[in-house]
Amino acid sequence: MSKIILTGDRPTGRLHVGHYVGSLKRRVELQNSGEYDDIFIMIADAQALTDNADNPEKVRQNIIEVALDYLACGLDPEKSTLLIQSQIPELCELSFYYMNLVTVSRLQRNPTVKSEIQMRNFEASIPVGFFTYPISQAADITAFKATTVPVGEDQLPMLEQTKEIVRKFNSVYGDTLVEPEILLPKNQACLRLPGTDGKAKMSKSLNNCIYLSDSADEVKKKVMSMFTDPNHLKVSDPGRVEGNPVFTYLDAFCQEHHFEEFLPEYANLDELKAHYTRGGLGDVKVKRFLNEVIQQELEPIRTRRKEFAKDIPAIYDILRKGSEKAEEVAARTLAEVKASMKINYFDDEELIRSQSERFR
Ligand code: TRP
């Protein structure tokens, strides 16, 4: 069986380092591994509209930001198909048929939907489109017969829901759809990178994100003002590394070679953590090191992003071509789905013949 990747992001803002360690970096590695027959990377604008119906301009503006972030990180349109969700009408058709296979109570139990409803204070007024986006996400994944979906941990419930839809569809209508596997980040710290303020999640509204497109100065400012252990007041005080976002970021970003380069007094992160825990290591020193590490990772991304941004029409061209290719694939799957459901009346000679018999 072919190995196919599908994943994507909602274009509601520029992508940040949480996206990067949680998924983007891995996608590029998977792309370059040569192990996949096809890779589809989707800018999920239709999904973004499910909770931004009154702000289409925000979604529109951010499509190009996300595309630039993708290209800057090393997603290569020669190897990966970059597409815009709303340009593939087949996804709506698939969603419409999958809706019959999912109950309202099952959607209400979806933990991601539950927490997002709370976060947006939607309780009494949930848009139907938002409520059903797990179904549309199942359409995204199955339209491309994806076997592998590299995403963050928060997307686990979406994958569970997709698998259920696939099983249900295949059992009712016969084997048609492919059950996907989620691919989570390997490194625990990358599963959910906290905000620079120590809050559980990076979010634009909390103003606690480091963006891939931030300038070197902005990154430095954000790193140097990061939340750390609030009880670590004097350098000599013992500090806590657990729940300290500076160390979580180091867990996510730093490798041994960074010590040789920027902090040769320590051999590795364990030694640095031990010193911090024992006392005698100041936050400023650790933050300066983190800044060096992050800058080294982001600098080439920033440079490539600026380069790509010089030719915006070319980016739209990449997205148009990618969307066209994606639509061909989705159209083939939709035709199979309709055949399995036996709603392909005009292609079904047997149907036409047997109906003629019946009326003879
Ligand atoms: N829900 C994803 C997010 O919020 C975006 C997304 C839409 C997606 N369709 C997808 C991710 C299909 C993986 C597969 O970031």
GROMACS .gro file of C-alpha atoms in nm, residues 247 250 254-269 271-273 275 281-293:
model
   35
  247PHE     CA    1   1.392   2.453   3.028
  250LEU     CA    2   1.569   2.389   2.585
  254CYS     CA    3   1.882   2.225   2.230
  255GLN     CA    4   2.134   1.962   2.125
  256GLU     CA    5   2.477   1.879   2.262
  257HIS     CA    6   2.658   2.072   1.991
  258HIS     CA    7   2.492   2.389   2.116
  259PHE     CA    8   2.684   2.354   2.443
  260GLU     CA    9   3.018   2.328   2.266
  261GLU     CA   10   2.930   2.636   2.068
  262PHE     CA   11   2.758   2.863   2.318
  263LEU     CA   12   2.806   2.729   2.671
  264PRO     CA   13   3.117   2.510   2.689
  265GLU     CA   14   3.120   2.502   3.072
  266TYR     CA   15   2.847   2.239   3.050
  267ALA     CA   16   2.859   1.916   2.853
  268ASN     CA   17   2.485   1.881   2.812
  269LEU     CA   18   2.140   1.984   2.928
  271GLU     CA   19   2.443   1.924   3.370
  272LEU     CA   20   2.283   2.263   3.317
  273LYS     CA   21   1.960   2.147   3.482
  275HIS     CA   22   2.327   2.329   3.837
  281LEU     CA   23   2.287   2.950   3.812
  282GLY     CA   24   2.103   3.266   3.713
  283ASP     CA   25   1.805   3.284   3.478
  284VAL     CA   26   1.971   3.544   3.258
  285LYS     CA   27   2.255   3.309   3.171
  286VAL     CA   28   2.015   3.028   3.083
  287LYS     CA   29   1.796   3.261   2.878
  288ARG     CA   30   2.096   3.395   2.686
  289PHE     CA   31   2.187   3.039   2.598
  290LEU     CA   32   1.829   2.960   2.494
  291ASN     CA   33   1.831   3.272   2.279
  292GLU     CA   34   2.147   3.155   2.096
  293VAL     CA   35   1.996   2.812   2.040
   0.00000   0.00000   0.00000
